[in-house]
Structures are given as C-alpha cells and as structure tokens.
C-alpha cells in the first residue's frame, strides 16, 4: 500500500438512483414509495426553462413534506454556466430541511467548479445553522470534465460520488450517436480477414474508456462511481447488460430514468448468493492458510492469495450493506 490512503465517502447504498423531474409533482410520492436506493429530484435538463422556478418550489416543499423513508435524497441543480444555479443552491439549502443528503452538480468541468459550490454550501450552512453537511454528487459528462476528472474527484471533502452522464458526454465529445447509453452498431470489430474462420462482426462497448476512467478517479479519492442513464426503458435486457458491464469495472450503481429500471439496477448491483458464498469460502480458506503460515494456496483448482481477501471482502461488504 502507498503511504497515502483515500478517505472513503460516507457509506451509502447507491445501487439504483431514480431521476425525478422537479416539475412533475405527481411522481414524487411514487418515487418515495419505490425500491430505489437513492433519488435525485431534478432542476436541470428534465425541467423546461419556464418551469424552473416552480420546480424549485415543488422540490423544497417535497423535501420538507414527503416521507422519503431511508432513501438517499438529492437535488440536481442547474449548471454553473446558467443563472439558475445560484438560486437553486441558495433556495434549496436555505429552505429545505436536513432530510436532504446531497446536491448533484451537473457538467462539472474543473476542480474550481466544485470549489465554488463548496464555498456557497459552507456559507449557507453556517449562516442558517444547518446541522447536516451536504454532500456532493458530481456528473462527469463533458470532455472538459473527463479531462480534469482526477482533480475534480479530489476537489472537496463534500464529494461522495462521480456519475457518468452519457448523453451530454456523447454530445460534448461529438460522438455520432443519438442513443442514451448502451452500445452503437457502428462501434464494432470485424474478425480477421485472412484466417480460416468465417468473418464475424462484434459490437464493442463505446463507453468502456469513460467508465473505466471514472472508476479509477472515484476509487482513488474514496468516492462511489455510478453509471448514468440508459434511455431506452423498453429494453430491460440492454439495461441489464450495460449495468453489468459497469458493475464488473467497479461501479456501485446506475441511474433509473424510469421506475421499471429500479429493480434491474438493484438486481445487477446485488451480488448473488452463489457469489457471496464463494467469497466467504475464499475468506475462510485464507484464514486457514494464514494460520498455517501460507500466503498463497489453491481453492477449487485456482490460486488464491492475500489479494483475494480484499477482493472477496468487496463482495461480502456489499452483501452486508444490502442486508442492513
Ligand atoms: O402507473 P402509474 O400511472 O401510477 O405511474 C406511471 C408514472 O407516473 C410512473 N413514473 C415515475 N414515477 C417516479 N419517478 C419517475 N421518474 C417516473 N416516471 C414514470 O411510473 C408509471 C409508468 O410510467 P410511464 O411508463 O407511463 O412513463 P411516463 O410516460 O409517465 O414517463 C416516461 C418518462 C421517461 C418521461 C419518465 O419516466 C421520466 O420523466 N423519467 C425521468 C426523466 C429524467 O429525470 N431525466 C433526467 C435524467 S436523464 C438525463 O439527464 C440525460 C438523459
Ligand atoms: C446525464 O445527465 C446525461 O447527460 O447523460
Ligand atoms: Mg446531462
């Protein structure tokens, strides 16, 4: 281990994060009663400009009046390039009670963006005597944000998670696709031309680099990496496949832009009984190995060693968090 160890963000279950437009108050109670681990009430792109002020009022009232149970509750504010942003922060933090856990900051481009929000939140909390410190969820969804992701991830002690905003990221990088998340038929590989096998065309995952980079930046700074939206809510198989790819790379959850995606996310991001049993067997085998003075042993014909303990603990701890 390095002498530097990242301080982990407060532990929160974040398998599914439901997006709820702040202008659609009829959805709030449904969201609160859903099985989503986390909810963000949106003031940004799901709300039309003429509805922004009313949406702000709706969200403040909803945070104060609705029983949100044990859900992680967040508000997505508007971007720092808009004039809505300062009023979102001031009104929400001054008027919404301590039930609010997080603010989600979209289109973060530089560490200074986070610094500016930290300064505002700190002043409002001090002035209003807010007891609970608000945490930050940061959406990485521009080329600038992806370029500066490591500085952004370490820019504030309020930072809790990085989210991959695939729609805006595609637009910002001028990717030739209009889909929101998932694969694109043009991103494929043709098997070898001169070999004996018939040629085959395999779709690749065009989001691999972005998600893998986000996972590294998040984990190196103790944050949760969260995969963003999958727009085609009539394709549960596609959602599940995208969620699973991000999960094995290290993500801890995925957005749900429709209630039908909540169970899919919760399912993909909950290790199966078989996986947890296997992880526990690894821990048992390593405890025995260490008692016998061995560092590396075989289990079911495969190598396990001290690194296997840390891998297995990831699985077991996630299962414990879900069961709690
Ligand atoms: O069965 P019921 O009639 O009681 O309920 C409907 C509907 O009201 C409800 N529902 C939701 N409940 C809570 N939160 C939601 N976000 C939500 N969406 C729908 O579920 C039941 C079935 O709904 P539906 O199939 O009739 O869906 P609608 O046609 O009403 O709405 C579909 C959209 C996609 C418009 C809606 O789900 C929605 O607004 N989703 C969130 C969009 C959003 O927040 N976008 C911003 C994040 S994504 C991004 O920034 C980049 C792409
Ligand atoms: C989310 O905000 C996205 O742009 O995908
Ligand atoms: Mg976006």
Short mmCIF file of C-alpha atoms and ligand atoms in Angstrom, two decimals:
data_model
loop_
_atom_site.label_atom_id
_atom_site.label_comp_id
_atom_site.label_asym_id
_atom_site.label_seq_id
_atom_site.Cartn_x
_atom_site.Cartn_y
_atom_site.Cartn_z
CA UNK A 1 0.00 0.00 0.00
CA UNK A 2 1.03 3.57 -0.58
CA UNK A 3 1.52 5.75 2.50
CA UNK A 4 -1.44 7.72 1.09
CA UNK A 5 -4.81 6.10 1.64
CA UNK A 6 -8.01 7.66 0.32
CA UNK A 7 -10.63 8.57 2.93
CA UNK A 8 -13.84 6.80 1.94
CA UNK A 9 -17.01 8.85 1.45
CA UNK A 10 -19.84 8.08 3.90
CA UNK A 11 -21.13 4.59 3.05
CA UNK A 12 -24.49 4.69 1.27
CA UNK A 13 -26.35 2.08 -0.71
CA UNK A 14 -26.46 3.50 -4.24
CA UNK A 15 -27.45 0.56 -6.48
CA UNK A 16 -30.30 2.43 -8.14
CA UNK A 17 -30.73 6.21 -8.37
CA UNK A 18 -34.12 7.30 -9.68
CA UNK A 19 -34.33 10.54 -11.68
CA UNK A 20 -37.49 12.54 -10.96
CA UNK A 21 -38.24 15.80 -12.80
CA UNK A 22 -38.94 18.58 -10.28
CA UNK A 23 -41.80 19.82 -12.45
CA UNK A 24 -43.79 16.56 -12.15
CA UNK A 25 -45.07 16.63 -8.58
CA UNK A 26 -47.37 13.67 -9.24
CA UNK A 27 -44.25 11.47 -9.41
CA UNK A 28 -42.78 12.46 -6.02
CA UNK A 29 -44.84 10.14 -3.78
CA UNK A 30 -44.41 7.29 -6.27
CA UNK A 31 -40.65 7.81 -6.17
CA UNK A 32 -40.64 7.90 -2.36
CA UNK A 33 -42.52 4.57 -2.24
CA UNK A 34 -40.30 2.95 -4.88
CA UNK A 35 -37.49 0.49 -4.23
CA UNK A 36 -34.80 2.94 -5.39
CA UNK A 37 -31.84 3.28 -3.02
CA UNK A 38 -31.40 6.92 -4.00
CA UNK A 39 -33.49 9.62 -5.66
CA UNK A 40 -32.49 12.84 -7.33
CA UNK A 41 -35.12 15.49 -7.80
CA UNK A 42 -34.16 17.28 -10.97
CA UNK A 43 -33.98 21.01 -11.61
CA UNK A 44 -31.75 20.63 -14.66
CA UNK A 45 -32.35 19.00 -18.02
CA UNK A 46 -35.67 17.27 -17.30
CA UNK A 47 -37.23 20.67 -16.48
CA UNK A 48 -38.13 23.22 -19.16
CA UNK A 49 -36.79 26.78 -18.60
CA UNK A 50 -40.24 28.21 -17.91
CA UNK A 51 -40.85 25.60 -15.21
CA UNK A 52 -37.56 26.01 -13.33
CA UNK A 53 -38.78 28.43 -10.64
CA UNK A 54 -41.89 26.43 -9.87
CA UNK A 55 -39.86 23.18 -9.90
CA UNK A 56 -37.56 24.67 -7.26
CA UNK A 57 -40.55 25.42 -5.04
CA UNK A 58 -42.00 21.95 -5.65
CA UNK A 59 -38.75 20.29 -4.66
CA UNK A 60 -38.30 22.32 -1.47
CA UNK A 61 -41.86 21.51 -0.38
CA UNK A 62 -41.39 17.84 -1.26
CA UNK A 63 -38.15 17.51 0.71
CA UNK A 64 -39.86 19.01 3.75
CA UNK A 65 -43.28 17.31 3.48
CA UNK A 66 -42.85 13.84 1.97
CA UNK A 67 -41.73 10.81 3.94
CA UNK A 68 -38.69 9.65 1.96
CA UNK A 69 -38.02 6.69 4.25
CA UNK A 70 -34.38 5.69 4.32
CA UNK A 71 -33.63 6.76 0.77
CA UNK A 72 -30.62 8.83 -0.12
CA UNK A 73 -32.14 12.13 -1.24
CA UNK A 74 -30.50 14.51 -3.68
CA UNK A 75 -31.35 17.55 -5.82
CA UNK A 76 -29.76 18.05 -9.22
CA UNK A 77 -29.10 21.77 -9.57
CA UNK A 78 -28.53 23.61 -12.84
CA UNK A 79 -25.06 24.02 -14.29
CA UNK A 80 -22.58 26.73 -13.32
CA UNK A 81 -22.98 28.26 -16.77
CA UNK A 82 -26.63 29.17 -16.09
CA UNK A 83 -28.18 31.89 -13.96
CA UNK A 84 -30.45 29.31 -12.31
CA UNK A 85 -27.62 27.69 -10.39
CA UNK A 86 -27.05 30.23 -7.60
CA UNK A 87 -30.74 30.46 -6.80
CA UNK A 88 -31.06 26.65 -6.84
CA UNK A 89 -28.33 26.37 -4.22
CA UNK A 90 -29.46 29.31 -2.08
CA UNK A 91 -33.16 28.44 -2.05
CA UNK A 92 -32.74 24.69 -1.63
CA UNK A 93 -30.12 24.91 1.13
CA UNK A 94 -31.86 27.78 2.93
CA UNK A 95 -35.37 26.39 2.76
CA UNK A 96 -35.13 22.61 2.57
CA UNK A 97 -34.64 20.81 5.86
CA UNK A 98 -31.99 18.37 6.97
CA UNK A 99 -33.67 15.46 5.20
CA UNK A 100 -31.70 16.44 2.10
CA UNK A 101 -28.48 14.42 1.84
CA UNK A 102 -26.78 15.55 -1.36
CA UNK A 103 -26.60 18.07 -4.15
CA UNK A 104 -25.91 16.72 -7.60
CA UNK A 105 -23.76 19.06 -9.70
CA UNK A 106 -24.09 18.57 -13.47
CA UNK A 107 -21.47 19.18 -16.15
CA UNK A 108 -18.61 19.69 -13.70
CA UNK A 109 -15.65 20.82 -15.82
CA UNK A 110 -12.91 21.83 -13.40
CA UNK A 111 -11.99 21.45 -9.75
CA UNK A 112 -12.82 25.16 -9.37
CA UNK A 113 -16.48 24.41 -10.17
CA UNK A 114 -16.61 22.15 -7.13
CA UNK A 115 -14.68 24.67 -5.04
CA UNK A 116 -17.23 27.37 -5.88
CA UNK A 117 -20.14 25.17 -4.83
CA UNK A 118 -18.32 24.14 -1.66
CA UNK A 119 -17.83 27.80 -0.77
CA UNK A 120 -21.54 28.54 -1.30
CA UNK A 121 -22.72 25.49 0.64
CA UNK A 122 -20.32 26.24 3.51
CA UNK A 123 -21.54 29.84 3.83
CA UNK A 124 -25.21 28.89 3.70
CA UNK A 125 -24.79 26.09 6.21
CA UNK A 126 -23.01 28.45 8.62
CA UNK A 127 -25.49 31.29 8.16
CA UNK A 128 -28.55 29.07 8.53
CA UNK A 129 -27.16 26.76 11.19
CA UNK A 130 -27.74 23.65 9.10
CA UNK A 131 -26.78 20.68 11.21
CA UNK A 132 -26.06 18.15 8.47
CA UNK A 133 -23.27 18.76 5.99
CA UNK A 134 -24.50 18.42 2.43
CA UNK A 135 -22.50 16.03 0.24
CA UNK A 136 -21.85 16.37 -3.48
CA UNK A 137 -22.58 14.03 -6.38
CA UNK A 138 -20.67 15.14 -9.47
CA UNK A 139 -21.72 14.33 -13.01
CA UNK A 140 -18.83 13.84 -15.42
CA UNK A 141 -20.46 14.49 -18.77
CA UNK A 142 -18.23 16.79 -20.78
CA UNK A 143 -14.86 16.40 -22.44
CA UNK A 144 -13.52 19.06 -20.05
CA UNK A 145 -14.82 17.19 -17.03
CA UNK A 146 -13.34 13.92 -18.26
CA UNK A 147 -10.01 15.62 -18.88
CA UNK A 148 -9.94 17.06 -15.35
CA UNK A 149 -11.65 14.17 -13.60
CA UNK A 150 -8.84 13.38 -11.15
CA UNK A 151 -8.60 16.96 -9.83
CA UNK A 152 -12.40 17.19 -9.73
CA UNK A 153 -12.70 13.99 -7.70
CA UNK A 154 -10.34 15.36 -5.05
CA UNK A 155 -11.67 18.92 -5.06
CA UNK A 156 -13.86 18.85 -1.93
CA UNK A 157 -14.40 16.84 1.24
CA UNK A 158 -18.10 17.01 0.37
CA UNK A 159 -17.57 14.82 -2.71
CA UNK A 160 -19.28 11.45 -2.39
CA UNK A 161 -19.73 10.08 -5.91
CA UNK A 162 -18.92 10.52 -9.59
CA UNK A 163 -21.64 9.80 -12.17
CA UNK A 164 -21.20 9.16 -15.87
CA UNK A 165 -23.64 11.37 -17.82
CA UNK A 166 -23.52 9.52 -21.09
CA UNK A 167 -25.97 11.73 -23.05
CA UNK A 168 -24.19 15.02 -22.50
CA UNK A 169 -20.83 13.29 -22.76
CA UNK A 170 -21.72 11.98 -26.22
CA UNK A 171 -22.78 15.49 -27.25
CA UNK A 172 -19.69 17.12 -25.78
CA UNK A 173 -17.29 14.71 -27.44
CA UNK A 174 -19.32 14.92 -30.69
CA UNK A 175 -19.85 11.17 -30.70
CA UNK A 176 -22.01 10.27 -33.71
CA UNK A 177 -24.88 8.70 -31.79
CA UNK A 178 -28.31 9.82 -30.63
CA UNK A 179 -28.88 6.94 -28.22
CA UNK A 180 -28.64 7.50 -24.46
CA UNK A 181 -26.24 4.84 -23.15
CA UNK A 182 -25.68 1.31 -24.36
CA UNK A 183 -23.90 0.13 -27.47
CA UNK A 184 -23.93 1.53 -31.01
CA UNK A 185 -23.85 -0.75 -34.06
CA UNK A 186 -21.05 1.31 -35.63
CA UNK A 187 -18.69 0.55 -32.76
CA UNK A 188 -17.80 -2.93 -33.85
CA UNK A 189 -14.89 -5.23 -34.60
CA UNK A 190 -14.63 -7.42 -37.71
CA UNK A 191 -12.84 -10.69 -37.07
CA UNK A 192 -9.70 -11.49 -39.10
CA UNK A 193 -9.76 -11.26 -42.87
CA UNK A 194 -7.18 -13.89 -43.70
CA UNK A 195 -7.98 -16.56 -41.11
CA UNK A 196 -9.84 -19.82 -41.72
CA UNK A 197 -12.93 -18.83 -39.72
CA UNK A 198 -15.90 -17.05 -41.28
CA UNK A 199 -15.71 -13.32 -40.54
CA UNK A 200 -17.86 -12.07 -37.75
CA UNK A 201 -18.89 -8.59 -36.58
CA UNK A 202 -18.92 -7.99 -32.81
CA UNK A 203 -20.34 -4.90 -31.21
CA UNK A 204 -17.96 -3.27 -28.74
CA UNK A 205 -18.66 -1.05 -25.75
CA UNK A 206 -18.01 2.51 -26.80
CA UNK A 207 -18.32 3.73 -23.17
CA UNK A 208 -15.63 1.46 -21.77
CA UNK A 209 -12.89 4.07 -21.55
CA UNK A 210 -15.08 6.72 -19.96
CA UNK A 211 -16.49 4.43 -17.32
CA UNK A 212 -13.15 2.79 -16.53
CA UNK A 213 -11.51 6.23 -16.19
CA UNK A 214 -14.31 7.43 -13.91
CA UNK A 215 -13.97 4.32 -11.73
CA UNK A 216 -10.25 4.97 -11.24
CA UNK A 217 -10.74 8.65 -10.40
CA UNK A 218 -13.56 7.85 -7.99
CA UNK A 219 -11.86 5.00 -6.18
CA UNK A 220 -8.52 6.82 -5.91
CA UNK A 221 -10.40 9.51 -4.00
CA UNK A 222 -12.68 7.30 -1.90
CA UNK A 223 -15.81 8.09 -3.94
CA UNK A 224 -18.59 5.88 -5.38
CA UNK A 225 -18.55 5.56 -9.19
CA UNK A 226 -22.11 5.46 -10.54
CA UNK A 227 -23.18 4.71 -14.11
CA UNK A 228 -25.71 7.18 -15.55
CA UNK A 229 -28.81 6.90 -17.71
CA UNK A 230 -29.94 4.26 -20.18
CA UNK A 231 -32.62 5.97 -22.21
CA UNK A 232 -34.37 3.01 -23.83
CA UNK A 233 -36.59 2.00 -20.94
CA UNK A 234 -38.36 -0.52 -23.17
CA UNK A 235 -35.12 -2.58 -23.38
CA UNK A 236 -34.55 -4.22 -19.97
CA UNK A 237 -32.00 -6.67 -21.41
CA UNK A 238 -29.94 -3.82 -22.84
CA UNK A 239 -30.11 -2.01 -19.50
CA UNK A 240 -29.07 -5.10 -17.59
CA UNK A 241 -26.10 -5.72 -19.91
CA UNK A 242 -24.89 -2.09 -19.65
CA UNK A 243 -25.32 -2.14 -15.86
CA UNK A 244 -23.41 -5.42 -15.55
CA UNK A 245 -20.50 -4.12 -17.66
CA UNK A 246 -20.17 -1.06 -15.43
CA UNK A 247 -20.57 -3.22 -12.31
CA UNK A 248 -17.67 -5.53 -13.12
CA UNK A 249 -15.47 -2.50 -13.80
CA UNK A 250 -16.16 -1.24 -10.27
CA UNK A 251 -19.29 0.94 -10.44
CA UNK A 252 -21.60 0.75 -7.45
CA UNK A 253 -24.90 1.57 -9.10
CA UNK A 254 -26.78 3.03 -12.04
CA UNK A 255 -29.43 5.65 -12.69
CA UNK A 256 -33.01 4.66 -13.36
CA UNK A 257 -34.80 7.12 -15.62
CA UNK A 258 -38.00 5.06 -15.39
CA UNK A 259 -39.34 3.05 -12.44
CA UNK A 260 -39.03 -0.18 -14.44
CA UNK A 261 -35.23 0.21 -14.29
CA UNK A 262 -35.05 0.29 -10.47
CA UNK A 263 -35.35 -3.46 -9.92
CA UNK A 264 -32.93 -4.12 -12.77
CA UNK A 265 -30.29 -1.94 -11.13
CA UNK A 266 -30.90 -3.32 -7.64
CA UNK A 267 -30.61 -6.80 -9.04
CA UNK A 268 -27.41 -6.30 -11.03
CA UNK A 269 -25.74 -4.45 -8.15
CA UNK A 270 -26.64 -7.09 -5.53
CA UNK A 271 -24.13 -9.95 -5.54
CA UNK A 272 -25.87 -13.32 -5.91
CA UNK A 273 -25.99 -15.84 -3.10
CA UNK A 274 -23.56 -18.05 -5.02
CA UNK A 275 -21.08 -15.17 -5.41
CA UNK A 276 -21.27 -14.28 -1.72
CA UNK A 277 -20.89 -17.93 -0.69
CA UNK A 278 -17.81 -18.24 -2.90
CA UNK A 279 -16.35 -15.02 -1.45
CA UNK A 280 -16.92 -16.31 2.09
CA UNK A 281 -15.21 -19.60 1.21
CA UNK A 282 -12.21 -17.63 -0.03
CA UNK A 283 -12.07 -15.74 3.27
CA UNK A 284 -12.32 -18.98 5.25
CA UNK A 285 -9.64 -20.66 3.15
CA UNK A 286 -7.31 -17.70 3.56
CA UNK A 287 -7.87 -17.52 7.33
CA UNK A 288 -6.86 -21.19 7.49
CA UNK A 289 -3.91 -20.63 5.14
CA UNK A 290 -2.63 -17.72 7.21
CA UNK A 291 -2.95 -19.73 10.45
CA UNK A 292 -0.77 -22.34 8.78
CA UNK A 293 1.71 -19.72 7.65
CA UNK A 294 0.84 -19.90 3.95
CA UNK A 295 0.34 -16.78 1.78
CA UNK A 296 -0.92 -18.44 -1.38
CA UNK A 297 -3.00 -21.64 -1.58
CA UNK A 298 -5.31 -23.44 -4.00
CA UNK A 299 -9.09 -23.40 -3.74
CA UNK A 300 -11.13 -25.41 -6.28
CA UNK A 301 -8.06 -25.69 -8.51
CA UNK A 302 -7.41 -21.93 -8.52
CA UNK A 303 -4.85 -19.68 -6.88
CA UNK A 304 -5.98 -17.51 -4.00
CA UNK A 305 -3.68 -15.25 -2.02
CA UNK A 306 -3.78 -12.18 0.19
CA UNK A 307 -5.19 -10.02 -2.63
CA UNK A 308 -8.09 -12.49 -2.83
CA UNK A 309 -9.07 -11.49 0.71
CA UNK A 310 -9.54 -7.89 -0.38
CA UNK A 311 -11.47 -8.94 -3.49
CA UNK A 312 -13.76 -11.22 -1.50
CA UNK A 313 -14.33 -8.53 1.13
CA UNK A 314 -15.72 -6.16 -1.53
CA UNK A 315 -18.42 -8.72 -2.31
CA UNK A 316 -19.18 -9.62 1.30
CA UNK A 317 -19.33 -5.98 2.45
CA UNK A 318 -21.75 -5.08 -0.35
CA UNK A 319 -23.97 -8.03 0.65
CA UNK A 320 -23.88 -6.87 4.28
CA UNK A 321 -24.77 -3.31 3.32
CA UNK A 322 -27.76 -4.56 1.34
CA UNK A 323 -28.90 -6.79 4.20
CA UNK A 324 -28.58 -3.99 6.82
O1 LIG B 1 -48.56 3.55 -13.05
P1 LIG B 1 -48.76 5.00 -12.73
O2 LIG B 1 -49.58 5.72 -13.76
O3 LIG B 1 -49.19 5.25 -11.32
O4 LIG B 1 -47.29 5.65 -12.80
C1 LIG B 1 -46.60 5.80 -14.01
C2 LIG B 1 -45.73 7.03 -13.92
O5 LIG B 1 -46.35 8.11 -13.29
C3 LIG B 1 -44.60 6.49 -13.05
N1 LIG B 1 -43.31 7.16 -13.31
C4 LIG B 1 -42.47 7.57 -12.35
N2 LIG B 1 -42.53 7.54 -11.03
C5 LIG B 1 -41.50 8.06 -10.35
N3 LIG B 1 -40.41 8.61 -10.93
C6 LIG B 1 -40.31 8.66 -12.27
N4 LIG B 1 -39.23 9.22 -12.84
C7 LIG B 1 -41.36 8.12 -13.04
N5 LIG B 1 -41.57 8.00 -14.37
C8 LIG B 1 -42.74 7.43 -14.52
O6 LIG B 1 -44.44 5.13 -13.43
C9 LIG B 1 -45.61 4.64 -14.09
C10 LIG B 1 -45.28 4.24 -15.50
O7 LIG B 1 -44.82 5.39 -16.19
P2 LIG B 1 -44.96 5.56 -17.78
O8 LIG B 1 -44.40 4.36 -18.44
O9 LIG B 1 -46.38 5.91 -18.13
O10 LIG B 1 -43.98 6.76 -18.03
P3 LIG B 1 -44.29 8.24 -18.49
O11 LIG B 1 -44.70 8.21 -19.92
O12 LIG B 1 -45.20 8.91 -17.49
O13 LIG B 1 -42.88 8.91 -18.37
C11 LIG B 1 -41.73 8.41 -19.08
C12 LIG B 1 -40.57 9.36 -18.77
C13 LIG B 1 -39.31 8.77 -19.34
C14 LIG B 1 -40.87 10.72 -19.43
C15 LIG B 1 -40.48 9.50 -17.21
O14 LIG B 1 -40.23 8.23 -16.67
C16 LIG B 1 -39.46 10.49 -16.74
O15 LIG B 1 -39.72 11.69 -16.74
N6 LIG B 1 -38.30 10.00 -16.29
C17 LIG B 1 -37.26 10.81 -15.69
C18 LIG B 1 -36.59 11.67 -16.72
C19 LIG B 1 -35.47 12.46 -16.10
O16 LIG B 1 -35.49 12.78 -14.93
N7 LIG B 1 -34.45 12.77 -16.90
C20 LIG B 1 -33.27 13.40 -16.39
C21 LIG B 1 -32.20 12.40 -16.13
S1 LIG B 1 -31.53 11.68 -17.59
C22 LIG B 1 -30.55 12.93 -18.24
O17 LIG B 1 -30.28 13.91 -17.64
C23 LIG B 1 -29.97 12.76 -19.61
C24 LIG B 1 -30.64 11.89 -20.49
C1 LIG B 2 -26.98 12.91 -17.74
O1 LIG B 2 -27.15 13.98 -17.23
C2 LIG B 2 -26.58 12.72 -19.08
O2 LIG B 2 -26.35 13.74 -19.77
O3 LIG B 2 -26.48 11.56 -19.51
MG1 LIG B 3 -26.64 15.55 -18.60
#
